[in-house]
mmCIF file of C-alpha atoms in Angstrom:
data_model
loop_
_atom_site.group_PDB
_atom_site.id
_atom_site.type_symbol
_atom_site.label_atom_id
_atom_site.label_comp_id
_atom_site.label_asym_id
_atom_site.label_seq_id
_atom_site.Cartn_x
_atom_site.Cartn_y
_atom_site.Cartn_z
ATOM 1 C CA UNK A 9 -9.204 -3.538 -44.799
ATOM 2 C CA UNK A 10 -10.548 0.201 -43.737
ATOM 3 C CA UNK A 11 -14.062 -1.044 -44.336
ATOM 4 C CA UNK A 12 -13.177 -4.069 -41.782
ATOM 5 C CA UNK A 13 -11.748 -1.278 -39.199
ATOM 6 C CA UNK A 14 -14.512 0.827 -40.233
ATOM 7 C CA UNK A 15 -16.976 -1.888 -38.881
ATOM 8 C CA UNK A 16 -14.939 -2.976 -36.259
ATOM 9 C CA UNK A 17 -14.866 0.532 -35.013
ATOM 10 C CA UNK A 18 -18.523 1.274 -34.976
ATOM 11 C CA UNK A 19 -19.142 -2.059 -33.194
ATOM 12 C CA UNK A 20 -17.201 -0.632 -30.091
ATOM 13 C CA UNK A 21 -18.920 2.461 -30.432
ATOM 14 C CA UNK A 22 -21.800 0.540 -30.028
ATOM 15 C CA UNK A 23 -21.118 -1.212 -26.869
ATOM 16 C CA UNK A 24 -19.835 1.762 -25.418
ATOM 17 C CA UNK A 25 -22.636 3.478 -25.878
ATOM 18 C CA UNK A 26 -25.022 0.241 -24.486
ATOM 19 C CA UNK A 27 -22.697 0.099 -21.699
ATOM 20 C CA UNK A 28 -22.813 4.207 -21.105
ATOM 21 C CA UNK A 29 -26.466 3.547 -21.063
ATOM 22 C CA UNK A 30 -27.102 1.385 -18.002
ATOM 23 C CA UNK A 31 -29.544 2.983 -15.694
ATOM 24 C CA UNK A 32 -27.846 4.071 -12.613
ATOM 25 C CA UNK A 33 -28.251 2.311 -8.902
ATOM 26 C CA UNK A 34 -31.540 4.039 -7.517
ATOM 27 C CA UNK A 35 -32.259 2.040 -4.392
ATOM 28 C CA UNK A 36 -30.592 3.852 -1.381
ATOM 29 C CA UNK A 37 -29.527 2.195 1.981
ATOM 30 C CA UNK A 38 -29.122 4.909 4.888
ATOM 31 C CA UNK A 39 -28.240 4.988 8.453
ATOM 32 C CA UNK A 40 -26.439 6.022 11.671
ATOM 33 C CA UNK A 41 -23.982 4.670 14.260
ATOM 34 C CA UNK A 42 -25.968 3.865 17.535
ATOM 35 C CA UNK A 43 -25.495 2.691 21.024
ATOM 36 C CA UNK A 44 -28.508 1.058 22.065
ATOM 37 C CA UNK A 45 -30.668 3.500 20.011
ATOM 38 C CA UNK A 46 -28.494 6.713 20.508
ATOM 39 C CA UNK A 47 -26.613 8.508 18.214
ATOM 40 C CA UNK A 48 -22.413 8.287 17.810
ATOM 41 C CA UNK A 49 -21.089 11.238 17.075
ATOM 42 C CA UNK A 50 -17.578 11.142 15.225
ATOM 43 C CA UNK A 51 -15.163 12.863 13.113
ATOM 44 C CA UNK A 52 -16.463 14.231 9.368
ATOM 45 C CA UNK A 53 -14.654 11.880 7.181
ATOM 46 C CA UNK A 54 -12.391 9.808 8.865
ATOM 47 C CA UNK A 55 -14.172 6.500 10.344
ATOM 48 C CA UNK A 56 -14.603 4.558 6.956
ATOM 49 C CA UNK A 57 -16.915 1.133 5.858
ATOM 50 C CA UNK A 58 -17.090 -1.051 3.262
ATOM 51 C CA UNK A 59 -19.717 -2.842 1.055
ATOM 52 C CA UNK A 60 -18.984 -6.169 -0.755
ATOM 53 C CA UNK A 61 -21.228 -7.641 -3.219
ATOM 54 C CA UNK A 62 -19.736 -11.105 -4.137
ATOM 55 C CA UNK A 63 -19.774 -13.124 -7.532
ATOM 56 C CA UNK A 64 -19.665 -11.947 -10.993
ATOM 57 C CA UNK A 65 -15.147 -11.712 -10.489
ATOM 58 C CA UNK A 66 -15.829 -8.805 -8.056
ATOM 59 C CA UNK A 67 -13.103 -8.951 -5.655
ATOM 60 C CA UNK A 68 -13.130 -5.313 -3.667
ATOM 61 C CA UNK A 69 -15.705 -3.207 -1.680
ATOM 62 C CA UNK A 70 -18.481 -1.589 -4.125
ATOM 63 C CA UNK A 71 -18.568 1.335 -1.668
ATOM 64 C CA UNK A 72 -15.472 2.772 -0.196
ATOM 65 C CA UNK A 73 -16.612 5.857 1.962
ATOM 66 C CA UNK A 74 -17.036 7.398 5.582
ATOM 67 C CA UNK A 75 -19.868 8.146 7.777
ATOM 68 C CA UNK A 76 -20.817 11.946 8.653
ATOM 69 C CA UNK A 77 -19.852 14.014 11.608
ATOM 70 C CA UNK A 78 -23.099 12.921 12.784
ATOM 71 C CA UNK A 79 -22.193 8.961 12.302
ATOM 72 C CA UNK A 80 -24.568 8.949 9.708
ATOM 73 C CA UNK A 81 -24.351 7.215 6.381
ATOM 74 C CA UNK A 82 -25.948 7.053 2.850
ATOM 75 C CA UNK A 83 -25.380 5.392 -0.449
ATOM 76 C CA UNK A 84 -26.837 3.981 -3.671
ATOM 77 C CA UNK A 85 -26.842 0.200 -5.084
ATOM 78 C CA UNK A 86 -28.180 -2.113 -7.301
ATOM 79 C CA UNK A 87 -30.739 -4.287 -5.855
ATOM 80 C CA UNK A 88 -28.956 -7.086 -4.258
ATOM 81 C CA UNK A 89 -27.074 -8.917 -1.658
ATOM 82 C CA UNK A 90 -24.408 -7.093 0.123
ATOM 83 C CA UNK A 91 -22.092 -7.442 2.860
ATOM 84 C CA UNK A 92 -21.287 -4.140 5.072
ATOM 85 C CA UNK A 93 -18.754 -3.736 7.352
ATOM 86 C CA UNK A 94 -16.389 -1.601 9.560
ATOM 87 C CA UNK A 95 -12.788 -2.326 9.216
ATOM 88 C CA UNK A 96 -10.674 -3.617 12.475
ATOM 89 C CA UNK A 97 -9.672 -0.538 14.329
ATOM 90 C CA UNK A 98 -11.577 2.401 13.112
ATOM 91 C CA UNK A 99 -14.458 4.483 14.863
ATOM 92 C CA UNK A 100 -14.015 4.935 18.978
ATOM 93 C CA UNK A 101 -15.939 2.066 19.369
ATOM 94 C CA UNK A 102 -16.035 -1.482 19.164
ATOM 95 C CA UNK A 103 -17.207 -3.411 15.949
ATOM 96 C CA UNK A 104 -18.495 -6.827 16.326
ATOM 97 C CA UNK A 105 -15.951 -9.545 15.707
ATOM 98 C CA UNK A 106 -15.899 -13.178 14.113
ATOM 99 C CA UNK A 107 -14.847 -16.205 16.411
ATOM 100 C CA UNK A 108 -11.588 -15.785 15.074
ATOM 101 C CA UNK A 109 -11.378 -12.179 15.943
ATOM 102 C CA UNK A 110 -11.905 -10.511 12.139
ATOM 103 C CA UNK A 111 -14.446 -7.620 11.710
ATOM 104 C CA UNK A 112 -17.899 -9.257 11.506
ATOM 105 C CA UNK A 113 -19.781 -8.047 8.697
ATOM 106 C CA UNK A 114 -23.629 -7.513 8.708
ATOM 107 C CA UNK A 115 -25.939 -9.367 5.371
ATOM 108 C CA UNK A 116 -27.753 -6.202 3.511
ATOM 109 C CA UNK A 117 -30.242 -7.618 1.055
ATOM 110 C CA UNK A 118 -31.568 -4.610 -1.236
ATOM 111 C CA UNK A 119 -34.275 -4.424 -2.799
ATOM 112 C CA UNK A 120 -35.620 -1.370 -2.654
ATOM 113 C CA UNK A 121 -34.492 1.336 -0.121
ATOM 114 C CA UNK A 122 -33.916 0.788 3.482
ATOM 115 C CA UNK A 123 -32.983 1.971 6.463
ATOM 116 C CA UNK A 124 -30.135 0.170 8.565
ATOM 117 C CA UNK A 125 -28.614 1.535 12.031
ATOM 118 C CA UNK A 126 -25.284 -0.180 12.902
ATOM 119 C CA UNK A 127 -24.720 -1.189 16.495
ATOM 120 C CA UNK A 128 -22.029 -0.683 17.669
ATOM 121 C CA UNK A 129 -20.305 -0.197 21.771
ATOM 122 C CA UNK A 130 -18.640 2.926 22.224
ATOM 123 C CA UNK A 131 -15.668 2.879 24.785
ATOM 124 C CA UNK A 132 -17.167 6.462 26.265
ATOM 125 C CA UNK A 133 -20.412 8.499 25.876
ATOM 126 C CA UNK A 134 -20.344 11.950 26.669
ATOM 127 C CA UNK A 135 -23.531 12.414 28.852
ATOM 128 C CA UNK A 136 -25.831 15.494 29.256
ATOM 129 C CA UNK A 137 -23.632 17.783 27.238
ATOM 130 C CA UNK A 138 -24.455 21.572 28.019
ATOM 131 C CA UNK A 139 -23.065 24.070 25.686
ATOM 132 C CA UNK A 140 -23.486 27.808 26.609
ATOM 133 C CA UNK A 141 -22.200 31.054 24.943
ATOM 134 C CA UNK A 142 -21.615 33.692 27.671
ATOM 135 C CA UNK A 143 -19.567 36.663 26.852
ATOM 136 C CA UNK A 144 -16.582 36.150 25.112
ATOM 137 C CA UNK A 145 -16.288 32.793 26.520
ATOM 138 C CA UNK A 146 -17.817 29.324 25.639
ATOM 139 C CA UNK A 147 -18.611 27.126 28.464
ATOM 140 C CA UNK A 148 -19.434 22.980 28.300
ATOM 141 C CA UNK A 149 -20.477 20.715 30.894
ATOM 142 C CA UNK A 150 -21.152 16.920 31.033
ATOM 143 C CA UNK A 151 -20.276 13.355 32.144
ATOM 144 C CA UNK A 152 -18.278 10.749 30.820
ATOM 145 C CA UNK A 153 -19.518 7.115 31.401
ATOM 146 C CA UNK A 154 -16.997 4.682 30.788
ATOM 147 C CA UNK A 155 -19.317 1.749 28.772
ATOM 148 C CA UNK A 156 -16.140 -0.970 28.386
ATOM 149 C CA UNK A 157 -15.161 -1.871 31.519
ATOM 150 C CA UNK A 158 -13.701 -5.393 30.626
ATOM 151 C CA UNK A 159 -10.593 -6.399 29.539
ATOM 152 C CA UNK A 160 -11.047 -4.180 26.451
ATOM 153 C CA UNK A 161 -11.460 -1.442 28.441
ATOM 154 C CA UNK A 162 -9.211 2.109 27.463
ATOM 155 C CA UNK A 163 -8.480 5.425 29.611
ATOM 156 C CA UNK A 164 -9.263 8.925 28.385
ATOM 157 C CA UNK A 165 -6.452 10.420 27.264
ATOM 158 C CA UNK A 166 -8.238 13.932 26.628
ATOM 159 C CA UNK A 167 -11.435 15.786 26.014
ATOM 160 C CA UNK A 168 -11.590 18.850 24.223
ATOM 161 C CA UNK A 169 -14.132 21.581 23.467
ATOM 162 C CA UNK A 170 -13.948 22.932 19.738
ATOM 163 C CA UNK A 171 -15.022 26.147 17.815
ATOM 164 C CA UNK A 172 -15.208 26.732 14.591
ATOM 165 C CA UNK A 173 -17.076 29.331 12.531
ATOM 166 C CA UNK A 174 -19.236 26.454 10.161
ATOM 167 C CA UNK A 175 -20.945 23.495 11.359
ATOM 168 C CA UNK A 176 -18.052 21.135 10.281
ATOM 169 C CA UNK A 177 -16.350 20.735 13.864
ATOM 170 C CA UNK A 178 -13.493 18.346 15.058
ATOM 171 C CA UNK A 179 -10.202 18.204 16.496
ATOM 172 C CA UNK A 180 -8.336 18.476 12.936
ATOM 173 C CA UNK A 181 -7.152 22.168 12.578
ATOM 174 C CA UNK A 182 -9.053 22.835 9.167
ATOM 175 C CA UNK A 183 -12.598 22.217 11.136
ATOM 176 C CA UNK A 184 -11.774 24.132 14.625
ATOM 177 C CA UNK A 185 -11.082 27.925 15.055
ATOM 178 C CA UNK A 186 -9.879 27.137 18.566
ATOM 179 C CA UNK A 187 -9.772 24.393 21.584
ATOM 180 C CA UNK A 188 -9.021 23.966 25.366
ATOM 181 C CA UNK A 189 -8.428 20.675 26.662
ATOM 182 C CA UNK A 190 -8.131 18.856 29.537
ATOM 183 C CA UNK A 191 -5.629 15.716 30.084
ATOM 184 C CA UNK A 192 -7.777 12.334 31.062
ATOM 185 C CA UNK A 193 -5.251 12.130 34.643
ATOM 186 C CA UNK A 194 -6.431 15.800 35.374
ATOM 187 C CA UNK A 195 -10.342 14.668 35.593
ATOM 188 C CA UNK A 196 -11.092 14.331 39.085
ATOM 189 C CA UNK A 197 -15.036 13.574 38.635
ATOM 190 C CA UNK A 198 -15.972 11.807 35.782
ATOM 191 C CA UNK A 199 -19.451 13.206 36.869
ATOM 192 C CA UNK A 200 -18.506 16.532 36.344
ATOM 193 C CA UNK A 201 -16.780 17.815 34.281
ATOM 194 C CA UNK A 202 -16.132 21.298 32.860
ATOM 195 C CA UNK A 203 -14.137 23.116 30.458
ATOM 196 C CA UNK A 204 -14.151 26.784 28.692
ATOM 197 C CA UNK A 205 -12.609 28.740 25.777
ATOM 198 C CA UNK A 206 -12.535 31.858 24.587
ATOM 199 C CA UNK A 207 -13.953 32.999 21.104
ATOM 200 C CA UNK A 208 -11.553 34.277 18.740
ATOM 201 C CA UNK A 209 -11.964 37.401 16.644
ATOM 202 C CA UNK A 210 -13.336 35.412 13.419
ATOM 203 C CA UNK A 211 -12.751 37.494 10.071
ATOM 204 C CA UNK A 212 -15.369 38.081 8.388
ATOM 205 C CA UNK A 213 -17.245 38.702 11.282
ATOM 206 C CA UNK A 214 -20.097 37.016 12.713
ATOM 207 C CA UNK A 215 -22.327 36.565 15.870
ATOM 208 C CA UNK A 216 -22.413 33.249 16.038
ATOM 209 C CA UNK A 217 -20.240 30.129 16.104
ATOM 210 C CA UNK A 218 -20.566 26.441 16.073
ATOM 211 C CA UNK A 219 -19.671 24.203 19.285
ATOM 212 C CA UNK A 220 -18.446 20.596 20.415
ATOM 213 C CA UNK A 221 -17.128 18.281 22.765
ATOM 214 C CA UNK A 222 -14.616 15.411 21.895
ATOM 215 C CA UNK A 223 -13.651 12.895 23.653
ATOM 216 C CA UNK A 224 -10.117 11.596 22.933
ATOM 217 C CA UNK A 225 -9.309 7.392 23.771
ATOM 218 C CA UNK A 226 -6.012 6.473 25.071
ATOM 219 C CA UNK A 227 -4.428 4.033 21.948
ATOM 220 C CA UNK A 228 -7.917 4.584 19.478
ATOM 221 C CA UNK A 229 -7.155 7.024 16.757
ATOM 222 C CA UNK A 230 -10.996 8.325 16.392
ATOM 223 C CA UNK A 231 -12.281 10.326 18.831
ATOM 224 C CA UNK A 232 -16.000 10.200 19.824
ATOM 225 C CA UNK A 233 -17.833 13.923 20.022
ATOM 226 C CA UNK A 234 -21.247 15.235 20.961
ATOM 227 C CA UNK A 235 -23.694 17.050 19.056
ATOM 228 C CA UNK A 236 -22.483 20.302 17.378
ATOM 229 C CA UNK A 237 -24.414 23.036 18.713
ATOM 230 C CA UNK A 238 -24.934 26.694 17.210
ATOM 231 C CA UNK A 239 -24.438 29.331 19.250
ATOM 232 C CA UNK A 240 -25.322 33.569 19.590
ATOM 233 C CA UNK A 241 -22.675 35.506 20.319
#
């Protein structure tokens, strides 16, 4: 009987070890959020996607994660077919739908790596930002175009300009030093538009600091930003 266990146990050993010693998933599929070629700019880890391979009893995503402060994204499969997509109601934009009004999803065929920007239609973009570091004061500029103007279409409930002392910037409090905003009824000219903060003392101290604008949606969770920028104090 120990001999039988004895074998028994080895064959497992075995297949764990065959099983251990699959190669890993080498071919990468990378990308960014765009508008009609441009950049989106969002929050570091908070507007998620989703890869499904289907077949072999797989029955949830492969890939589970979020898309960079930049709105870029990266990840590593097995050669294959795969489906991507953006679940209903994240990012501050709009995702393309089915007829029936579910989140599309987009074919990705690997074999190999490749590149893949996802389209997508932003309910703002925050135009011809200008950051400047004057003093003890940080001052933005820029525009607001309004891109959904249908039936879909959502106010601004705020923009914001952010410091922090690294180059991970947003509106959540562990990634912004300080902020001023400015309420969405309070913008007279969408055309022009201005706000300013002061720098904080920042222990241990440095001369520079990192710089953003968000740009808050009335009923969207996710807020679209624009380009950190580093500046000399």
């Amino acid at each position: 009987m120990k001999i039988i266990i004895a074998i028994l146990s080895f064959s497992l050993f075995l297949c764990a070890c065959e099983k251990d010693n699959y190669d890993p998933p080498t071919a990468q599929l990378s990308g960014k959020l765009v508008y009609q070629g441009e950049p989106i700019n969002v929050e570091f880890n908070q507007v998620p996607y989703n890869l499904f391979q289907f077949g072999f009893g797989k029955t949830g995503p492969v890939s589970n994660t979020s898309f960079t402060q930049e709105g870029t994204y990266s990840v590593l499969l097995f050669n294959g077919t795969y489906k991507l997509i953006i679940p209903a109601g994240q990012g501050p934009f709009l995702w393309k739908k089915t007829p029936g009004g579910a989140p599309d999803s987009i074919t990705v065929t690997m074999n190999g790596s490749q590149q893949l920007d996802l389209e997508v239609t932003p309910y703002y973009m925050i135009r011809t930002p200008q950051i400047t570091a004057a003093g003890n004061n940080v001052n933005a500029t820029f525009k607001l175009e309004k891109v959904i103007t249908d039936a879909n279409a959502k106010n601004i409930e705020h923009v914001n300009i952010y410091l922090n002392k690294t180059a991970f910037v947003s509106g959540n409090s562990s990634y912004n030093l300080v902020s001023t905003r400015r309420l969405g009824a309070d913008i007279v000219d969408p055309n022009n538009v201005a706000l300013s903060v002061v720098v904080p003392t920042i222990i241990p101290a440095q001369n520079y600091i990192f710089a953003r604008i968000g740009l808050k949606i009335a009923g969207v969770e996710d807020m679209i930003f624009s380009p950190v920028v580093k500046l000399t104090l």
